[in-house]
Amino acid sequence: MSLKLKPGVVHGAAYRDLVDHCKETGYALPAVNITGTNTLNAVLEAARTAQSDVIVQMSNGGAAFFAGQGHPDKSRAMVLGAASAARHVHMLAADMGVCVILHTDHANRKLVPWVDAMIDIGQDHYSQFGGPLFSSHMIDLSEEPLDSNLSECARVLERLAPLDMSIEIELGVTGGEEDGVGSDDDIADNPKLYTQPEDVLLAYDRLNAIGPFSIAASFGNVHGVYSPGNVRLRPEILKASQDLVAETHDLGRNPLDLVFHGGSGSDLEDIRAAISYGVFKMNIDTDTQFAFAQGIGDYVQGHAAAFRSQLDPATGQPLKKQYDPRVWLREGEMSMRDRVVQACRDLGSIGKSVAA
């Protein structure tokens, strides 16, 4: 399948075509969480460097941080920060010559109003520009009863589908330090960490007629980085889910669009097995946060005097060119860029941008 799309933020048919292309060609896209213009620009630069399309996403906390920690209303900051970041991507993505899926990350029950508020803004954007502000939103009600989870996801998808948007849902709980599920001692065998194929089939039956959706099915994956041996990924669970839906509905291979959460620190063998079972998106956050911090940290260590004094204690010369934020923040950007390029290489997306 040869595919060429207009560079920039994709949605609707272009989004579907890009996802299908990933699955049919056998690669996945990195989904990188951003918190401000520096991390956002690093992701876009990485995509251009790797000639890979990319998924830019933000959590509610990342969106609030984008709006500024000084904003007086935290709930409103989450909405405005997300919208501001999205508009930043719309302004720059096409010039970077790649296709970008624009997404928001985990939203549990208390954060559903955040998603609804972003959809409200997205409806205004759609009316003005003929397309949505975001490509997709995520609803994560995996800790709730399955019927409650799917009913709410169906309600939200009914709002998204007319805007040419998709929804990402989660079945099973992705463990780790961010979620309060599992620990270094018990995370390997926690039964909550494995999605049942029958639940995936129910999700397909409930959502498929409404609009496009993707599923973050848990197969032992966790958020964060854990010591070797503490995480036991079982990608074969993804295959079982794909096979059950395909057989039940007489569909072709890998009919589901699957998402790999907790990709930081994963073995290449598990990553590539997951891709072969229909994963088109892998979240990476912990490793890119560390890369950004490491670039800045290395620079600060190498220019310590500039972060203690405006003048060199030994020579009396100004140190402004060393403590200029544009210098050390750029070091963080380049370090994060390189880590995202590595993710593109691991996922097989390097050199495969479909941007015309």
Short mmCIF file of C-alpha atoms in Angstrom, two decimals:
data_model
loop_
_atom_site.label_atom_id
_atom_site.label_comp_id
_atom_site.label_asym_id
_atom_site.label_seq_id
_atom_site.Cartn_x
_atom_site.Cartn_y
_atom_site.Cartn_z
CA MET A 1 0.00 0.00 0.00
CA SER A 2 1.50 3.30 -1.13
CA LEU A 3 0.21 6.23 0.89
CA LYS A 4 0.87 9.96 0.65
CA LEU A 5 -0.82 12.47 2.94
CA LYS A 6 -0.68 16.21 3.33
CA PRO A 7 1.85 17.03 6.07
CA GLY A 8 0.48 18.41 9.32
CA VAL A 9 -2.11 17.23 11.82
CA VAL A 10 -4.16 14.31 10.49
CA HIS A 11 -7.76 13.44 11.28
CA GLY A 12 -10.71 11.61 9.81
CA ALA A 13 -9.93 9.56 6.70
CA ALA A 14 -6.26 10.60 6.76
CA TYR A 15 -5.92 9.38 10.35
CA ARG A 16 -7.53 6.06 9.43
CA ASP A 17 -5.30 5.67 6.39
CA LEU A 18 -2.17 6.36 8.44
CA VAL A 19 -3.13 3.85 11.14
CA ASP A 20 -3.95 1.20 8.53
CA HIS A 21 -0.65 1.89 6.77
CA CYS A 22 1.30 1.38 10.00
CA LYS A 23 -0.38 -1.96 10.65
CA GLU A 24 -0.11 -3.22 7.08
CA THR A 25 3.52 -2.17 6.71
CA GLY A 26 4.54 -3.49 10.14
CA TYR A 27 5.67 -0.49 12.14
CA ALA A 28 4.33 1.74 14.92
CA LEU A 29 4.54 5.42 15.79
CA PRO A 30 6.02 6.82 19.00
CA ALA A 31 3.49 8.72 21.12
CA VAL A 32 5.44 11.24 23.15
CA ASN A 33 4.05 13.25 26.05
CA ILE A 34 4.88 16.94 26.00
CA THR A 35 4.76 19.60 28.73
CA GLY A 36 5.78 22.84 27.01
CA THR A 37 7.14 24.31 23.82
CA ASN A 38 10.63 22.90 24.42
CA THR A 39 9.51 19.28 24.67
CA LEU A 40 6.96 19.78 21.89
CA ASN A 41 9.54 21.26 19.53
CA ALA A 42 11.93 18.43 20.38
CA VAL A 43 9.34 15.87 19.26
CA LEU A 44 8.63 17.67 16.00
CA GLU A 45 12.35 18.05 15.32
CA ALA A 46 12.86 14.35 16.01
CA ALA A 47 10.10 13.42 13.57
CA ARG A 48 11.69 15.57 10.87
CA THR A 49 15.16 14.17 11.63
CA ALA A 50 13.91 10.58 11.51
CA GLN A 51 11.54 11.23 8.58
CA SER A 52 8.92 9.53 10.70
CA ASP A 53 5.37 10.52 11.43
CA VAL A 54 4.68 10.92 15.13
CA ILE A 55 2.02 11.16 17.82
CA VAL A 56 2.13 14.21 20.06
CA GLN A 57 0.12 13.80 23.23
CA MET A 58 -0.36 15.44 26.60
CA SER A 59 -1.78 14.45 29.94
CA ASN A 60 -4.01 16.75 31.97
CA GLY A 61 -0.99 17.68 34.07
CA GLY A 62 1.11 18.37 31.00
CA ALA A 63 -1.68 20.53 29.56
CA ALA A 64 -1.98 22.50 32.80
CA PHE A 65 1.79 23.01 32.86
CA PHE A 66 1.69 24.24 29.27
CA ALA A 67 -0.79 26.91 30.36
CA GLY A 68 1.51 27.97 33.19
CA GLN A 69 1.68 26.95 36.83
CA GLY A 70 0.65 30.48 37.77
CA HIS A 71 -2.80 30.15 36.17
CA PRO A 72 -5.40 30.77 38.90
CA ASP A 73 -7.81 28.03 37.79
CA LYS A 74 -6.27 24.55 37.49
CA SER A 75 -9.27 23.04 35.69
CA ARG A 76 -9.39 25.82 33.13
CA ALA A 77 -5.62 25.68 32.72
CA MET A 78 -5.89 22.03 31.67
CA VAL A 79 -8.29 22.98 28.90
CA LEU A 80 -6.54 26.12 27.71
CA GLY A 81 -3.09 24.52 27.90
CA ALA A 82 -4.25 21.59 25.77
CA ALA A 83 -5.82 23.91 23.21
CA SER A 84 -2.74 26.15 23.14
CA ALA A 85 -0.41 23.18 22.59
CA ALA A 86 -2.67 21.83 19.86
CA ARG A 87 -2.64 25.15 18.02
CA HIS A 88 1.14 25.26 18.32
CA VAL A 89 1.30 21.87 16.57
CA HIS A 90 -1.14 22.99 13.88
CA MET A 91 1.05 26.03 13.20
CA LEU A 92 4.33 24.12 12.91
CA ALA A 93 3.72 20.49 11.93
CA ALA A 94 3.23 21.04 8.21
CA ASP A 95 6.44 23.08 7.99
CA MET A 96 8.32 20.18 9.61
CA GLY A 97 7.22 17.99 6.71
CA VAL A 98 5.66 15.14 8.69
CA CYS A 99 2.22 13.90 9.65
CA VAL A 100 1.22 14.31 13.29
CA ILE A 101 -1.53 12.58 15.24
CA LEU A 102 -2.54 14.97 18.02
CA HIS A 103 -3.84 13.19 21.11
CA THR A 104 -4.61 13.60 24.79
CA ASP A 105 -3.59 10.98 27.31
CA HIS A 106 -5.28 9.21 30.24
CA ALA A 107 -8.52 10.75 31.50
CA ASN A 108 -10.21 8.88 34.33
CA ARG A 109 -13.74 9.52 35.57
CA LYS A 110 -12.94 12.79 37.33
CA LEU A 111 -11.20 14.05 34.17
CA VAL A 112 -14.04 13.32 31.75
CA PRO A 113 -15.20 16.98 32.10
CA TRP A 114 -11.74 17.97 30.83
CA VAL A 115 -12.32 15.88 27.72
CA ASP A 116 -15.83 17.27 27.22
CA ALA A 117 -14.49 20.83 27.52
CA MET A 118 -11.82 20.10 24.90
CA ILE A 119 -14.50 18.69 22.61
CA ASP A 120 -16.45 21.93 23.04
CA ILE A 121 -13.39 23.90 21.89
CA GLY A 122 -12.86 21.35 19.13
CA GLN A 123 -16.38 21.91 17.83
CA ASP A 124 -15.68 25.62 17.52
CA HIS A 125 -12.40 24.84 15.73
CA TYR A 126 -14.20 22.46 13.38
CA SER A 127 -16.81 25.10 12.54
CA GLN A 128 -14.12 27.66 11.80
CA PHE A 129 -11.53 25.54 9.97
CA GLY A 130 -13.40 22.47 8.73
CA GLY A 131 -11.39 20.05 10.86
CA PRO A 132 -10.93 19.13 14.52
CA LEU A 133 -8.38 20.60 16.89
CA PHE A 134 -7.21 17.13 17.99
CA SER A 135 -7.05 13.83 16.15
CA SER A 136 -8.23 11.83 19.17
CA HIS A 137 -8.84 11.84 22.91
CA MET A 138 -8.41 9.09 25.47
CA ILE A 139 -10.86 7.96 28.12
CA ASP A 140 -9.36 5.64 30.74
CA LEU A 141 -12.08 4.03 32.85
CA SER A 142 -10.26 0.72 33.14
CA GLU A 143 -10.69 0.56 36.91
CA GLU A 144 -14.48 0.74 36.58
CA PRO A 145 -16.87 -2.11 35.71
CA LEU A 146 -16.66 -2.97 32.03
CA ASP A 147 -20.20 -1.91 31.19
CA SER A 148 -19.72 1.49 32.84
CA ASN A 149 -16.40 1.90 31.02
CA LEU A 150 -17.85 1.11 27.61
CA SER A 151 -21.05 3.11 28.10
CA GLU A 152 -19.13 6.30 28.88
CA CYS A 153 -16.67 5.69 26.04
CA ALA A 154 -19.61 5.24 23.66
CA ARG A 155 -21.11 8.55 24.85
CA VAL A 156 -17.85 10.40 24.23
CA LEU A 157 -17.28 8.72 20.86
CA GLU A 158 -20.74 9.86 19.76
CA ARG A 159 -19.48 13.43 20.27
CA LEU A 160 -16.13 12.79 18.58
CA ALA A 161 -17.21 10.91 15.47
CA PRO A 162 -19.05 13.86 13.82
CA LEU A 163 -15.83 15.89 14.26
CA ASP A 164 -13.76 13.29 12.36
CA MET A 165 -12.05 12.26 15.61
CA SER A 166 -11.18 8.94 17.21
CA ILE A 167 -11.23 7.74 20.80
CA GLU A 168 -8.67 5.65 22.65
CA ILE A 169 -9.99 3.47 25.47
CA GLU A 170 -8.26 1.28 28.01
CA LEU A 171 -9.21 -2.26 28.98
CA GLY A 172 -7.26 -3.73 31.87
CA VAL A 173 -5.02 -1.60 34.04
CA THR A 174 -1.57 -0.46 33.00
CA GLY A 175 0.37 -0.69 36.24
CA GLY A 176 3.30 1.25 37.60
CA GLU A 177 4.19 4.14 39.80
CA GLU A 178 1.72 6.51 38.15
CA ASP A 179 -1.26 4.25 38.71
CA GLY A 180 -0.95 2.76 42.17
CA VAL A 181 -1.11 -0.75 40.71
CA GLY A 182 1.73 -3.09 41.42
CA SER A 183 5.19 -2.55 42.80
CA ASP A 184 8.68 -3.85 42.25
CA ASP A 185 7.64 -6.94 44.23
CA ASP A 186 4.26 -7.87 42.83
CA ILE A 187 3.91 -6.20 39.45
CA ALA A 188 4.95 -9.25 37.43
CA ASP A 189 2.00 -11.46 38.40
CA ASN A 190 -0.74 -8.93 39.11
CA PRO A 191 -3.90 -10.31 37.42
CA LYS A 192 -5.23 -6.78 36.81
CA LEU A 193 -2.48 -6.24 34.26
CA TYR A 194 -3.87 -8.58 31.59
CA THR A 195 -6.87 -7.76 29.41
CA GLN A 196 -9.27 -10.57 28.54
CA PRO A 197 -9.99 -11.08 24.82
CA GLU A 198 -13.71 -11.42 25.59
CA ASP A 199 -13.68 -7.88 27.00
CA VAL A 200 -12.04 -6.63 23.83
CA LEU A 201 -14.77 -8.27 21.75
CA LEU A 202 -17.43 -6.54 23.85
CA ALA A 203 -15.70 -3.22 23.26
CA TYR A 204 -15.63 -3.83 19.51
CA ASP A 205 -19.32 -4.73 19.47
CA ARG A 206 -20.23 -1.61 21.45
CA LEU A 207 -18.09 0.99 19.67
CA ASN A 208 -17.47 -0.10 16.08
CA ALA A 209 -20.79 1.13 14.73
CA ILE A 210 -20.31 4.57 16.31
CA GLY A 211 -16.89 5.61 15.04
CA PRO A 212 -13.15 4.91 14.99
CA PHE A 213 -11.50 3.77 18.20
CA SER A 214 -8.28 2.27 19.44
CA ILE A 215 -7.73 0.04 22.46
CA ALA A 216 -4.98 0.14 25.04
CA ALA A 217 -5.19 -3.52 25.98
CA SER A 218 -3.00 -4.43 28.94
CA PHE A 219 -0.59 -7.30 28.46
CA GLY A 220 1.56 -6.78 31.54
CA ASN A 221 2.83 -3.35 30.55
CA VAL A 222 3.53 -0.71 33.19
CA HIS A 223 4.24 2.99 33.39
CA GLY A 224 7.75 3.87 34.45
CA VAL A 225 10.98 1.89 34.33
CA TYR A 226 11.46 -1.23 36.42
CA SER A 227 14.36 -3.54 37.17
CA PRO A 228 14.86 -6.43 34.71
CA GLY A 229 12.58 -9.37 35.50
CA ASN A 230 9.90 -7.33 37.26
CA VAL A 231 7.84 -6.77 34.12
CA ARG A 232 6.54 -9.77 32.21
CA LEU A 233 5.01 -8.63 28.94
CA ARG A 234 2.75 -11.13 27.20
CA PRO A 235 2.10 -9.77 23.69
CA GLU A 236 0.33 -13.02 22.79
CA ILE A 237 -2.69 -11.60 24.66
CA LEU A 238 -2.98 -9.03 21.88
CA LYS A 239 -2.97 -11.77 19.26
CA ALA A 240 -5.73 -13.64 21.10
CA SER A 241 -7.88 -10.51 21.13
CA GLN A 242 -7.29 -9.85 17.43
CA ASP A 243 -8.08 -13.46 16.54
CA LEU A 244 -11.31 -13.53 18.56
CA VAL A 245 -12.69 -10.35 16.96
CA ALA A 246 -11.60 -11.44 13.47
CA GLU A 247 -13.19 -14.88 13.82
CA THR A 248 -16.40 -13.60 15.40
CA HIS A 249 -17.00 -10.97 12.72
CA ASP A 250 -15.33 -12.69 9.75
CA LEU A 251 -12.69 -9.98 9.41
CA GLY A 252 -9.15 -9.97 8.10
CA ARG A 253 -5.96 -10.12 10.13
CA ASN A 254 -5.50 -7.63 13.00
CA PRO A 255 -8.82 -5.77 12.69
CA LEU A 256 -8.23 -3.87 15.96
CA ASP A 257 -6.14 -0.73 16.32
CA LEU A 258 -4.06 -1.44 19.42
CA VAL A 259 -1.94 0.78 21.64
CA PHE A 260 1.11 -0.11 23.74
CA HIS A 261 1.17 1.86 26.99
CA GLY A 262 4.24 2.01 29.21
CA GLY A 263 6.74 1.61 26.38
CA SER A 264 9.73 3.10 28.22
CA GLY A 265 12.35 0.48 29.02
CA SER A 266 10.66 -2.32 27.02
CA ASP A 267 12.67 -5.02 25.24
CA LEU A 268 12.85 -4.77 21.46
CA GLU A 269 11.61 -8.34 21.13
CA ASP A 270 8.39 -7.49 23.00
CA ILE A 271 7.95 -4.25 21.07
CA ARG A 272 8.23 -5.97 17.72
CA ALA A 273 5.94 -8.81 18.76
CA ALA A 274 3.31 -6.27 19.81
CA ILE A 275 3.62 -4.48 16.46
CA SER A 276 3.09 -7.76 14.63
CA TYR A 277 -0.19 -8.13 16.53
CA GLY A 278 -1.60 -4.79 15.41
CA VAL A 279 -0.05 -2.19 17.70
CA PHE A 280 0.32 1.09 15.78
CA LYS A 281 1.15 3.38 18.72
CA MET A 282 3.58 3.07 21.62
CA ASN A 283 3.60 5.58 24.45
CA ILE A 284 6.98 6.79 25.62
CA ASP A 285 7.28 9.34 28.41
CA THR A 286 9.60 8.26 31.22
CA ASP A 287 12.59 7.80 28.90
CA THR A 288 12.03 11.11 27.12
CA GLN A 289 11.64 12.98 30.41
CA PHE A 290 14.96 11.54 31.52
CA ALA A 291 16.61 12.41 28.21
CA PHE A 292 15.48 16.04 28.47
CA ALA A 293 16.72 16.28 32.06
CA GLN A 294 20.00 14.52 31.25
CA GLY A 295 20.84 16.97 28.46
CA ILE A 296 20.32 19.92 30.76
CA GLY A 297 22.03 18.24 33.71
CA ASP A 298 25.15 17.45 31.71
CA TYR A 299 25.35 21.05 30.52
CA VAL A 300 24.91 22.47 34.03
CA GLN A 301 27.63 20.20 35.39
CA GLY A 302 29.96 21.32 32.63
CA HIS A 303 29.25 25.02 33.18
CA ALA A 304 28.65 25.10 36.92
CA ALA A 305 30.09 28.58 37.47
CA ALA A 306 27.49 30.12 35.14
CA PHE A 307 24.69 28.87 37.36
CA ARG A 308 26.19 30.40 40.51
CA SER A 309 27.48 33.74 39.29
CA GLN A 310 26.99 36.16 36.42
CA LEU A 311 30.74 36.70 36.23
CA ASP A 312 33.45 34.05 36.07
CA PRO A 313 35.07 34.05 39.54
CA ALA A 314 38.48 33.34 38.04
CA THR A 315 38.52 35.83 35.15
CA GLY A 316 35.73 38.29 35.86
CA GLN A 317 34.34 37.68 32.37
CA PRO A 318 30.53 37.67 31.86
CA LEU A 319 28.92 34.23 31.72
CA LYS A 320 25.67 35.33 30.12
CA LYS A 321 26.17 33.24 26.99
CA GLN A 322 26.38 30.14 29.18
CA TYR A 323 23.37 30.73 31.44
CA ASP A 324 21.12 32.07 28.67
CA PRO A 325 18.04 29.76 28.91
CA ARG A 326 18.08 29.28 25.15
CA VAL A 327 21.43 27.54 25.46
CA TRP A 328 20.74 25.01 28.21
CA LEU A 329 17.12 24.39 27.23
CA ARG A 330 18.38 23.62 23.73
CA GLU A 331 20.63 20.95 25.23
CA GLY A 332 17.54 19.32 26.71
CA GLU A 333 15.74 19.54 23.39
CA MET A 334 18.56 17.87 21.49
CA SER A 335 18.90 15.08 24.03
CA MET A 336 15.16 14.41 23.94
CA ARG A 337 15.17 14.63 20.13
CA ASP A 338 17.80 11.91 19.95
CA ARG A 339 15.80 9.66 22.30
CA VAL A 340 12.68 10.05 20.17
CA VAL A 341 14.70 9.24 17.04
CA GLN A 342 15.84 6.07 18.81
CA ALA A 343 12.19 5.24 19.50
CA CYS A 344 11.41 5.67 15.81
CA ARG A 345 14.23 3.28 15.01
CA ASP A 346 12.99 0.72 17.57
CA LEU A 347 9.43 0.93 16.24
CA GLY A 348 10.49 0.65 12.61
CA SER A 349 9.01 4.03 11.61
CA ILE A 350 12.28 5.76 10.71
CA GLY A 351 12.28 6.92 7.09
CA LYS A 352 8.62 5.93 6.62
CA SER A 353 6.78 9.24 6.84
CA VAL A 354 3.82 9.27 4.48
CA ALA A 355 3.85 13.07 4.26
CA ALA A 356 3.87 14.13 0.62
#
